[in-house]
Amino acid sequence: MVVVADDHGVSAGMEGPEDVLTGLDPQQREVVLATRGPVCVLAGAGTGKTRAVAHRIAYGVRAGIVDPRHVLALTFTTRAAGELRARLAALDPAAGSGLDRVTARTFHAAALRQLTHFWPRTVGGPAPAVLDSKAAALAEAARRLRLRLSGPELRDLAGEIEWAKVTQVRPGDYATAAAKAGRVPPLAAAVTAGLFAAYDDLLRERHQIDFESVLELTAAILAGHQAAQVAVRERYRYFVVDEYQDVNPLQKLLLDTWLGDCDEICVVGDPRQTIYSFTGATATYLTRFTAEYPHATRIALVRNYRSTPQVVALANRLSRGSGGGRASGTANVEPPLPGPELVAVRPAGPQAEFTEYDDDSAEAAAVAASSASLIRAGVPAGEIAVLVRVNAQTERFENAFAQAQVACQVRGAERFFDRAEVRQAMSLLRAAAKSSQPEEDAAGQVRDILSGLGLTGDPPKGTGAARDRWESLATLARLAGEISAALPGQGLAAVTGELARRAATGQVPAAAGVTLASLHAAKGLEWDVVFLPGLTEGTMPIVHAQSPEQIAEEQRLLYVGITRARQQALLSWALARSPGSRRTRRPSRFLAVLRPAAAPRGRDRGVAGGSRARRTAGGAAPQAGQAPQWLIERLKQWRRQVAMEQGVPAYVVFTDDTLRQIAVLRPTTSAQLAGVAGVGPVKLGRYGTAVLELCARPGGEQ
């Protein structure tokens, strides 16, 4: 069985199989009870797919339908595999049913374990070493061919070779296959093919393999050696595969080799979140699963437990497509995305906001200022994300956040526990743990050790390597403090052991500041508030997306970005690259279906440099002016009281920005209040009377 991890709660302390059904919605129960034969689960974003999958495994084990030792749960990330194991452990805290013996691994981890085990007895000698990164090997292969390549060229070539390998294209066939697939290689196709061949030759000389070859060679050994094949198929007889929409041809080849004639497979995925087609991934295996297995059970999970109805409605509007998008002056009708629409379950939240800026600098400054406002209103910085189409966009936001003195962290460049300063700190912590006593303050010891590596009370000014190093150490200290609080009296050894376990399972700590990430790197994550800037033609969709298939991929990528938000999504675009330059950009075609059709528009003063911004959120922002400070404080005091009564963060009631706009306008009627950005129909009905009364009172009166 191949399984993956997700996001919504797990019930603990269950004993009988029927207890596993407690707290599941009707569709999740269907998944759990579909214990035999092929099962296809179309799981929309935030619908609790990992919960359903974990409970399905637990039910099958408790009911005696499956031996936990025969379950193989396949995921795409180490973090997802770790989350699934944690969920299974929560369903079986005493390990009485053996859920701790379920195997949950990534495709590569499962394949590498088998390759290492079977290589000596099938091929002979030690198994080849796995290459950490293709870049260095490609650089050496290029030098052999007398080619001088830049870092970006090497990265692009690595991606091209990965595509060729997962689609089973050999160097000699590369040029023809690339042309047929419509790919544009970083170098001439013939040169790329030659470099591809030289790269393979170099790895053979060094007895090394890359990650793609791990899958290919494992499949080859199992297909060519009966004893190895029998051993694996006897061990694994029950499969669950998560994120099945991202499976590529090489992974499908290996999966079919593992399965043989077995049809005990449950696949889970969402065709609306297929965003890795450029790497060779395809949703075809998911969408045609019932054609491959005509007797398969098909279940759709549609109840979204992650996001507010406003966010869900935004995602559904995008997924429906509809006409009206325009690019290069030509009408484009975007087709609906395949898959079921989401159904909102959570209480209402803030409306989405759509803001137009004169230039990139104004947009970045406004996003940083809005983030600062949210943080002041009670939103943790780690629950805010800025998601961009390409990594190159993050620099301007890093600079804007530094100017606004708001901590931020770029995600996706390097895994937290792989950072040099974190590895160094972990080494020192392990050494200190050997002589530490349980009664000593573990959190204090960690801070003392990290202070020797540069951790200070306040972060260094600006951005750069020093700030990045400080952020890493501060995050590690915070994480150690949380673990120490959860393990009272167990000392530094226990804290260090838990840190090592999280490093091994890919459990990356949440960012201490606002997260900056690409849309691709955000897959599988979620935040309370998500900013989606840069929504212009040429960026979203990206300029090289020309075919209908490529445009659809961009549409899905934006869908993934929207569905990362729990409370609110804020979308924006800038008409020019820099202040004073020509405003030649056009808003993304996708905004035509996202923005409310008849939303009134107003203009308010932009945050940066006197730039002007245009915002719509189902209502217009009031004309900027001087807000009475006494009224702002009165509104904030009221908001604090309401938030405490409802048990929600203050910003969920109204953001600081919305309160300022209300104070500027001082509305006297519901219609005027409804014109303030951030005051939708639900909030108007819920808070309108109280806000109008507060605005009507004379100054200073509470």
XYZ file of C-alpha atoms in Angstrom:
702
model
C 0.000 0.000 0.000
C 1.390 3.368 -0.888
C 0.443 6.253 1.353
C 1.293 9.908 1.813
C 0.904 12.474 4.505
C -1.357 15.518 4.714
C -2.650 17.961 7.160
C -5.703 17.562 9.354
C -5.967 16.040 12.826
C -5.573 12.409 13.891
C -7.559 10.749 16.639
C -5.519 8.927 19.261
C -6.114 6.021 21.588
C -8.282 3.941 19.258
C -8.673 0.202 19.853
C -11.228 -1.549 17.609
C -11.545 -1.072 13.842
C -14.878 0.755 14.186
C -13.249 3.332 16.458
C -11.054 4.355 13.533
C -14.158 5.718 11.788
C -14.830 8.255 14.536
C -14.719 11.871 13.395
C -14.499 11.162 9.660
C -16.791 12.778 7.119
C -18.856 10.500 4.816
C -16.335 10.508 1.959
C -13.384 9.896 4.291
C -15.304 6.937 5.751
C -15.748 5.597 2.222
C -11.978 5.710 1.746
C -11.349 3.931 5.037
C -13.906 1.212 4.328
C -12.665 0.610 0.757
C -10.036 -1.767 2.105
C -9.610 -4.192 -0.798
C -8.789 -3.987 -4.486
C -7.797 -0.909 -6.481
C -9.009 2.415 -5.054
C -8.703 5.871 -6.598
C -9.148 8.846 -4.255
C -9.534 12.253 -5.901
C -8.577 14.439 -2.947
C -8.983 18.182 -3.329
C -6.714 20.629 -1.542
C -7.184 20.651 2.236
C -9.697 17.786 2.271
C -7.850 15.666 4.848
C -6.419 13.067 2.499
C -3.616 12.049 4.851
C -6.110 11.629 7.654
C -8.224 9.378 5.428
C -5.235 7.345 4.261
C -3.797 6.886 7.759
C -7.187 5.772 9.080
C -7.589 3.421 6.097
C -4.327 1.659 6.951
C -5.232 1.537 10.653
C -8.689 0.121 9.900
C -7.271 -2.557 7.592
C -4.702 -3.591 10.180
C -7.122 -3.603 13.125
C -9.727 -5.540 11.148
C -7.142 -8.184 10.257
C -7.435 -7.428 6.535
C -3.766 -6.607 6.109
C -0.544 -7.402 7.930
C 1.188 -4.064 8.686
C 4.513 -5.564 7.565
C 3.075 -5.930 4.051
C 2.088 -2.263 3.689
C 4.210 0.078 1.576
C 3.189 3.721 1.748
C 4.908 5.790 -0.934
C 5.307 9.550 -0.680
C 7.133 12.219 -2.645
C 8.929 13.887 0.263
C 10.689 12.701 3.402
C 8.573 15.173 5.365
C 5.363 13.579 4.068
C 6.602 10.097 4.986
C 7.460 11.340 8.482
C 4.025 12.915 8.889
C 2.311 9.690 7.868
C 4.350 7.677 10.370
C 3.452 10.205 13.073
C -0.258 9.898 12.262
C -0.106 6.111 12.389
C 1.712 6.303 15.717
C -1.041 8.581 17.080
C -3.636 6.002 16.016
C -1.711 3.276 17.840
C 0.057 4.933 20.817
C 0.830 1.620 22.542
C 1.963 -0.051 19.286
C -0.522 -2.794 20.103
C -1.719 -3.321 16.545
C 1.702 -3.060 14.919
C 1.132 0.138 12.920
C 4.734 1.043 13.719
C 5.744 -1.759 11.306
C 4.095 -0.072 8.316
C 6.712 1.064 5.794
C 6.271 4.710 4.752
C 9.014 5.981 2.447
C 9.591 8.118 -0.595
C 9.887 6.368 -3.949
C 13.639 7.008 -3.933
C 14.198 5.868 -0.349
C 12.302 2.614 -0.929
C 14.131 1.955 -4.191
C 17.573 2.765 -2.766
C 17.047 0.390 0.148
C 16.185 -2.441 -2.260
C 18.995 -1.560 -4.673
C 21.595 -1.591 -1.895
C 20.267 -4.899 -0.590
C 20.055 -6.784 -3.896
C 23.022 -5.335 -5.829
C 25.766 -7.501 -4.234
C 23.855 -10.754 -4.851
C 22.641 -9.872 -8.381
C 25.226 -7.590 -9.988
C 28.115 -8.261 -7.608
C 30.302 -5.991 -5.528
C 29.217 -2.921 -3.574
C 26.308 -0.840 -4.841
C 27.246 2.429 -6.568
C 27.277 5.629 -4.544
C 24.405 8.053 -5.061
C 25.290 11.469 -6.458
C 24.210 14.343 -4.216
C 23.956 16.873 -7.051
C 24.319 16.717 -10.797
C 25.931 20.140 -11.119
C 29.515 19.180 -10.217
C 29.470 16.056 -12.398
C 27.991 18.026 -15.303
C 30.690 20.680 -14.909
C 33.376 17.964 -15.141
C 31.674 16.393 -18.179
C 31.505 19.843 -19.805
C 35.222 20.414 -19.235
C 35.947 17.100 -20.989
C 34.015 18.425 -23.978
C 35.818 21.805 -23.738
C 32.604 23.595 -22.784
C 32.500 26.505 -20.340
C 29.094 26.665 -18.672
C 27.631 29.022 -16.077
C 25.876 27.928 -12.902
C 22.368 28.645 -14.305
C 23.228 26.686 -17.471
C 24.357 23.713 -15.388
C 21.132 23.824 -13.354
C 19.036 23.949 -16.515
C 20.993 21.057 -18.021
C 20.506 19.023 -14.853
C 16.765 19.551 -15.179
C 16.847 18.516 -18.829
C 18.725 15.303 -18.033
C 16.270 14.527 -15.239
C 13.385 14.893 -17.699
C 15.137 12.617 -20.205
C 15.809 9.948 -17.586
C 12.335 9.855 -16.049
C 10.792 9.616 -19.521
C 13.287 6.859 -20.446
C 15.050 8.842 -23.198
C 18.678 7.864 -23.908
C 21.356 10.348 -25.013
C 21.234 9.118 -28.602
C 17.478 9.711 -28.780
C 17.444 12.990 -26.886
C 17.332 15.444 -29.801
C 14.371 13.730 -31.465
C 12.464 13.216 -28.203
C 13.027 16.816 -27.048
C 11.757 18.200 -30.360
C 8.687 15.961 -30.224
C 7.935 17.063 -26.658
C 8.349 20.742 -27.574
C 11.191 21.265 -25.137
C 13.680 24.100 -25.482
C 17.037 22.831 -24.144
C 19.483 25.311 -22.572
C 22.057 24.422 -25.269
C 21.601 23.144 -28.807
C 19.928 19.732 -28.744
C 22.983 18.000 -30.235
C 25.294 19.630 -27.655
C 22.911 18.724 -24.817
C 22.800 15.112 -26.029
C 26.598 14.957 -26.150
C 26.890 16.380 -22.643
C 24.234 13.914 -21.457
C 26.326 11.005 -22.834
C 29.546 12.374 -21.294
C 27.791 12.771 -17.938
C 26.636 9.127 -17.999
C 30.141 7.971 -18.939
C 31.646 9.940 -16.053
C 29.262 8.388 -13.509
C 30.024 4.879 -14.762
C 33.753 5.538 -14.378
C 33.234 6.717 -10.807
C 30.754 3.941 -9.900
C 28.116 6.538 -9.130
C 24.445 6.888 -9.981
C 21.972 9.757 -9.788
C 18.511 9.660 -8.226
C 16.775 8.743 -11.466
C 19.108 5.777 -11.979
C 18.239 4.534 -8.487
C 14.680 3.937 -9.686
C 15.669 2.568 -13.083
C 18.281 0.124 -11.782
C 16.015 -1.141 -9.008
C 13.287 -1.875 -11.554
C 15.843 -3.590 -13.812
C 17.185 -5.811 -11.014
C 13.690 -6.860 -9.937
C 12.618 -7.535 -13.526
C 15.755 -9.535 -14.328
C 16.240 -11.563 -11.157
C 13.401 -13.818 -10.082
C 14.592 -14.303 -6.503
C 14.761 -10.560 -5.857
C 11.358 -10.042 -7.462
C 9.737 -12.756 -5.367
C 11.307 -11.429 -2.169
C 9.952 -7.906 -2.725
C 6.481 -9.034 -3.799
C 6.224 -11.350 -0.800
C 7.142 -8.468 1.501
C 4.897 -5.756 0.018
C 1.352 -6.726 -0.917
C -0.675 -3.629 -0.014
C 0.158 -0.292 -1.608
C -0.950 3.325 -1.210
C 0.551 6.127 -3.346
C 0.076 9.765 -2.455
C 0.278 12.724 -4.871
C -0.398 10.284 -7.703
C -0.871 13.187 -10.106
C 2.886 13.807 -9.850
C 4.021 10.288 -10.768
C 6.386 10.198 -13.760
C 6.911 7.318 -16.229
C 9.981 6.008 -14.395
C 8.180 5.912 -11.048
C 5.216 4.207 -12.722
C 7.581 1.603 -14.193
C 9.000 0.830 -10.752
C 5.549 0.789 -9.145
C 4.283 -1.686 -11.745
C 7.364 -3.834 -11.080
C 6.588 -3.852 -7.367
C 2.920 -4.670 -7.981
C 3.195 -7.456 -10.536
C -0.274 -9.022 -10.703
C -1.313 -7.510 -7.366
C -4.144 -4.977 -7.502
C -4.155 -3.985 -3.820
C -3.328 -0.364 -4.564
C -4.887 2.871 -3.357
C -3.818 6.037 -5.185
C -4.522 9.518 -3.863
C -4.177 12.701 -5.852
C -5.670 15.871 -7.295
C -5.434 16.573 -11.036
C -5.893 20.273 -10.235
C -2.534 20.266 -8.469
C -0.439 18.795 -11.295
C 2.407 21.317 -11.447
C 5.480 19.253 -12.338
C 4.760 18.343 -15.956
C 8.043 19.979 -16.981
C 9.872 17.242 -15.030
C 7.967 14.442 -16.757
C 5.175 14.063 -14.185
C 1.730 13.400 -15.609
C -1.784 13.275 -14.177
C -2.738 10.707 -16.823
C -2.049 7.805 -14.474
C -4.503 9.320 -11.974
C -7.222 10.380 -14.403
C -7.080 7.040 -16.279
C -6.758 4.848 -13.187
C -10.238 3.399 -13.670
C -9.356 2.561 -17.275
C -6.297 0.656 -16.056
C -8.365 -0.968 -13.282
C -11.995 -1.150 -14.530
C -13.190 -2.653 -11.245
C -11.619 0.126 -9.157
C -13.498 2.052 -6.457
C -13.450 5.822 -7.114
C -14.044 8.302 -4.272
C -13.866 12.104 -4.252
C -12.904 14.110 -1.146
C -14.343 17.614 -1.544
C -14.839 19.054 1.957
C -12.078 21.591 2.456
C -11.064 21.865 6.124
C -8.127 24.197 5.524
C -9.489 27.410 4.060
C -12.287 29.902 4.619
C -15.246 29.972 2.213
C -13.761 33.094 0.629
C -10.524 31.293 -0.248
C -12.400 28.202 -1.428
C -14.664 30.308 -3.646
C -11.608 31.968 -5.189
C -10.027 28.584 -5.958
C -13.262 27.265 -7.427
C -13.634 30.323 -9.674
C -10.161 29.716 -11.064
C -10.767 26.007 -11.533
C -13.985 26.639 -13.475
C -12.037 28.651 -16.027
C -14.728 30.427 -18.101
C -13.965 32.886 -20.839
C -12.681 36.407 -20.734
C -8.932 36.085 -20.218
C -6.899 38.159 -22.644
C -3.299 37.911 -23.711
C -1.607 39.791 -26.553
C -4.950 41.316 -27.466
C -6.528 37.942 -28.276
C -9.369 36.396 -26.288
C -8.386 33.217 -24.486
C -10.981 30.884 -23.058
C -9.359 28.965 -20.236
C -10.946 25.498 -19.907
C -12.040 24.263 -16.487
C -9.487 22.290 -14.522
C -10.315 18.587 -14.144
C -11.401 17.268 -10.768
C -14.159 17.966 -8.210
C -14.821 21.453 -6.861
C -14.136 22.140 -3.196
C -16.858 22.612 -0.589
C -16.046 25.032 2.235
C -16.505 23.851 5.825
C -14.796 26.537 7.913
C -16.432 29.772 9.158
C -16.245 32.849 6.951
C -13.102 34.968 6.843
C -11.793 38.080 5.092
C -12.511 38.630 1.411
C -9.693 38.188 -1.064
C -8.050 41.463 -2.097
C -6.892 42.486 -5.560
C -4.437 45.381 -5.767
C -2.768 47.060 -8.727
C 0.517 48.950 -8.295
C 2.450 51.305 -10.503
C 5.710 49.347 -10.250
C 7.506 46.392 -8.635
C 9.041 48.492 -5.856
C 5.670 49.835 -4.764
C 4.214 46.330 -4.793
C 7.044 44.853 -2.701
C 6.931 47.723 -0.203
C 3.157 47.377 0.168
C 3.381 43.612 0.738
C 6.035 44.158 3.429
C 3.983 46.921 5.079
C 0.812 44.813 4.998
C 2.716 41.911 6.549
C 3.958 44.193 9.332
C 0.365 45.320 9.916
C -0.848 41.706 10.124
C 1.899 40.849 12.606
C 0.920 43.812 14.787
C -2.671 42.562 14.642
C -1.631 39.196 16.041
C -0.813 37.051 13.029
C 2.411 35.096 13.700
C 5.060 35.996 11.128
C 5.509 32.306 10.377
C 1.850 32.144 9.297
C 2.369 34.631 6.451
C 3.773 33.698 3.046
C 4.652 35.539 -0.147
C 4.494 33.113 -3.067
C 6.027 34.043 -6.406
C 6.248 32.390 -9.808
C 10.056 32.275 -10.081
C 12.809 32.403 -7.463
C 14.313 35.535 -9.038
C 11.315 37.515 -7.745
C 12.159 36.905 -4.080
C 15.078 39.381 -3.965
C 12.924 42.507 -4.197
C 10.694 41.216 -1.417
C 13.711 40.354 0.753
C 14.894 43.948 0.379
C 11.427 45.347 1.102
C 11.078 43.243 4.249
C 14.525 44.353 5.407
C 13.497 47.989 4.907
C 10.303 47.353 6.880
C 12.336 45.520 9.580
C 10.206 42.386 9.215
C 11.993 39.047 9.482
C 11.626 36.806 6.428
C 13.026 33.526 5.218
C 13.401 32.184 1.695
C 12.202 28.603 1.429
C 13.270 25.994 -1.088
C 16.903 26.888 -1.662
C 18.281 24.518 0.970
C 16.756 22.185 3.537
C 16.997 23.516 7.088
C 18.959 20.652 8.636
C 21.363 20.622 5.651
C 22.561 24.181 6.286
C 26.223 24.386 7.303
C 25.551 26.329 10.507
C 22.792 23.900 11.549
C 25.011 20.865 10.907
C 27.774 22.503 12.947
C 25.363 23.294 15.779
C 23.949 19.750 15.800
C 27.471 18.352 16.068
C 28.203 20.548 19.104
C 24.858 19.678 20.709
C 25.501 15.934 20.345
C 28.930 16.332 21.946
C 27.506 18.381 24.835
C 24.667 15.902 25.385
C 27.141 13.142 26.286
C 28.094 14.873 29.546
C 24.804 16.633 30.258
C 22.516 15.692 33.150
C 18.711 15.309 32.791
C 17.994 17.866 35.510
C 19.882 20.632 33.670
C 18.001 23.271 31.663
C 18.240 21.872 28.131
C 16.859 24.981 26.398
C 19.356 27.176 28.238
C 22.222 24.845 27.339
C 21.241 24.991 23.667
C 21.202 28.794 23.713
C 24.614 28.905 25.430
C 26.095 26.604 22.781
C 24.505 28.508 19.903
C 25.700 31.839 21.282
C 29.235 30.602 20.629
C 28.257 30.192 16.970
C 26.888 33.719 16.667
C 23.382 33.666 18.135
C 22.682 37.029 19.777
C 19.622 38.551 21.385
C 18.853 40.745 18.383
C 19.305 39.914 14.699
C 21.985 41.649 12.642
C 20.819 44.552 10.491
C 19.890 44.079 6.850
C 20.059 40.927 4.777
C 22.843 38.633 3.665
C 24.796 35.658 4.964
C 25.096 36.956 8.547
C 21.332 37.447 8.833
C 20.643 34.045 7.262
C 23.012 32.362 9.728
C 21.396 34.152 12.674
C 17.900 33.136 11.507
C 18.991 29.480 11.305
C 20.460 29.503 14.808
C 17.467 31.355 16.245
C 15.091 28.835 14.661
C 17.110 25.940 16.082
C 17.070 27.535 19.559
C 13.308 28.091 19.360
C 12.742 24.517 18.211
C 14.911 23.161 21.038
C 12.925 25.254 23.528
C 9.639 23.796 22.266
C 10.985 20.249 22.473
C 12.405 20.838 25.950
C 9.008 22.095 27.151
C 7.362 18.978 25.712
C 9.947 16.684 27.375
C 10.294 18.119 30.895
C 13.111 16.728 32.973
C 14.643 14.670 30.150
C 17.620 16.907 29.486
C 19.784 17.817 26.517
C 20.259 14.231 25.301
C 16.510 13.811 24.746
C 16.212 17.202 23.034
C 19.159 16.480 20.756
C 17.754 13.051 19.959
C 14.414 14.556 18.942
C 16.183 17.151 16.783
C 18.104 14.339 15.069
C 14.871 12.413 14.481
C 13.249 15.435 12.861
C 16.295 15.963 10.674
C 16.177 12.326 9.548
C 12.456 12.461 8.722
C 12.578 15.852 6.999
C 10.398 17.645 9.565
C 11.501 21.190 8.789
C 10.657 23.790 11.478
C 8.311 26.612 10.580
C 9.997 29.814 9.528
C 10.614 32.337 12.301
C 9.660 35.108 9.870
C 7.480 35.616 6.841
C 8.068 32.887 4.251
C 9.198 33.833 0.745
C 8.879 30.929 -1.658
C 8.155 29.949 -5.202
C 4.741 28.494 -5.950
C 6.380 25.152 -6.702
C 8.193 25.109 -3.341
C 4.913 25.908 -1.542
C 3.232 22.675 -2.624
C 2.031 20.709 0.403
C 2.340 23.674 2.792
C -0.170 26.165 4.196
C -0.290 29.538 5.961
C -2.962 31.775 7.451
C -2.330 34.602 4.986
C -0.874 34.210 1.504
C 0.273 37.062 -0.752
C 0.323 36.273 -4.482
C 2.145 39.183 -6.157
C 3.450 39.570 -9.707
C 0.248 38.477 -11.459
C 0.990 39.896 -14.901
C 1.120 38.397 -18.372
C 4.607 37.010 -18.924
C 4.982 36.095 -15.260
C 1.673 34.346 -14.559
C 1.362 32.669 -16.974
C 5.127 32.624 -17.532
C 6.321 34.001 -20.852
C 7.419 30.645 -22.296
C 4.029 29.037 -21.611
C 2.491 29.137 -25.085
C 0.591 25.915 -25.725
C -2.829 25.197 -24.171
C -1.214 22.489 -22.034
C 1.409 24.921 -20.715
C -1.193 27.590 -19.952
C -3.274 25.001 -18.084
C -0.210 24.136 -15.990
C 0.167 27.812 -15.049
C -3.514 27.899 -14.117
C -2.991 24.887 -11.850
C 0.078 26.498 -10.309
C -1.915 29.576 -9.321
C -4.641 27.266 -7.981
C -2.041 25.627 -5.731
C -0.951 29.069 -4.517
C -4.489 30.147 -3.634
C -5.275 26.928 -1.789
C -2.234 27.385 0.483
C -4.168 30.114 2.342
C -6.203 29.279 5.423
C -7.661 32.725 6.147
C -7.008 35.112 3.275
C -5.397 35.418 -0.146
C -4.113 38.802 -1.338
C -3.415 39.072 -5.071
C -1.537 41.916 -6.747
C 0.287 43.028 -9.875
C 2.488 45.927 -10.971
C 2.200 47.717 -14.305
C 5.897 48.659 -14.593
C 9.232 47.197 -13.580
C 10.673 50.272 -11.878
C 9.455 53.683 -10.672
C 8.990 56.105 -13.535
C 9.195 53.502 -16.290
C 6.422 52.885 -18.813
C 3.395 50.989 -17.537
C 3.285 48.396 -20.300
C 2.391 45.268 -18.357
C -1.055 43.693 -18.498
C -2.737 41.964 -15.553
C -2.744 38.175 -15.758
C -5.555 36.674 -17.820
C -6.465 34.563 -14.794
C -7.592 37.671 -12.920
C -10.517 37.953 -15.329
C -12.169 34.962 -13.668
C -10.879 35.618 -10.148
C -12.027 39.186 -9.579
C -15.700 39.761 -8.693
C -17.423 40.722 -11.930
C -18.991 43.927 -10.676
C -16.649 44.871 -7.867
C -16.534 48.669 -7.469
C -13.098 50.205 -7.607
C -11.569 52.957 -5.576
C -8.093 54.416 -5.290
C -6.004 54.681 -2.169
C -2.549 56.020 -1.600
C 0.106 53.331 -2.059
C 2.601 52.535 0.668
C 5.816 53.319 -1.119
C 7.070 56.539 -2.561
C 3.703 58.144 -3.222
C 2.835 55.392 -5.712
C -0.857 54.810 -6.237
C -2.568 51.450 -5.774
C -5.927 50.240 -7.025
C -7.652 47.721 -4.760
C -10.828 45.700 -5.029
C -12.165 43.292 -2.451
C -15.865 43.281 -3.141
C -15.692 46.968 -2.198
C -13.493 50.015 -2.654
C -10.869 51.364 -0.332
C -11.818 54.798 1.023
C -9.861 57.874 0.051
C -6.761 58.006 2.228
C -6.707 60.717 4.870
C -5.877 61.380 8.505
C -7.481 58.771 10.748
C -8.315 59.929 14.306
C -5.979 58.025 16.610
C -8.611 57.826 19.336
C -11.001 56.078 16.945
C -8.326 53.615 15.803
C -7.584 52.730 19.436
C -11.306 52.396 20.192
C -11.770 50.027 17.249
C -8.700 47.986 18.227
C -9.924 47.646 21.818
C -13.310 46.432 20.532
C -11.548 44.018 18.151
C -9.440 42.544 20.972
C -12.561 41.862 23.016
C -14.392 40.238 20.091
C -11.354 38.127 19.181
C -11.050 36.882 22.781
C -14.737 35.984 22.904
C -14.543 34.095 19.607
C -11.179 32.481 20.326
C -9.596 33.703 17.073
C -6.604 35.919 16.196
C -7.495 39.612 16.094
C -6.848 39.959 12.370
C -9.606 37.414 11.639
C -12.100 40.012 12.905
C -10.543 42.922 10.963
C -6.961 43.700 9.954
C -5.208 46.876 11.102
C -5.472 48.200 7.549
C -9.256 47.704 7.504
C -9.631 49.409 10.902
C -7.600 52.392 9.659
C -9.784 52.648 6.562
C -12.895 52.565 8.759
C -11.434 55.281 10.996
C -10.658 57.461 7.967
C -14.142 57.066 6.500
C -16.119 57.088 9.789
C -19.122 55.468 8.056
C -22.620 56.313 9.230
C -24.506 53.714 7.174
C -24.140 50.033 6.367
C -23.727 50.893 2.680
C -20.736 53.134 3.460
C -19.178 50.496 5.710
C -19.653 47.854 2.994
C -17.480 49.983 0.706
C -14.401 49.429 2.889
C -11.968 46.804 1.608
C -12.041 43.849 3.984
C -15.682 44.309 5.025
C -17.609 41.637 3.157
C -21.291 40.692 3.516
C -20.608 38.203 6.321
C -18.571 40.625 8.414
C -21.024 43.420 7.714
C -23.826 41.298 9.157
C -21.710 40.092 12.060
C -19.979 43.325 13.148
C -21.633 46.155 11.217
C -23.939 47.441 13.959
C -21.166 47.509 16.586
C -18.683 49.262 14.272
C -21.199 51.930 13.210
C -22.024 52.586 16.869
C -18.317 52.958 17.740
C -17.814 55.390 14.862
C -20.860 57.435 15.912
C -19.645 58.088 19.461
C -17.902 61.403 20.146
C -14.106 61.407 20.427
C -12.681 60.085 23.675
C -15.914 58.386 24.709
C -15.540 54.625 25.250
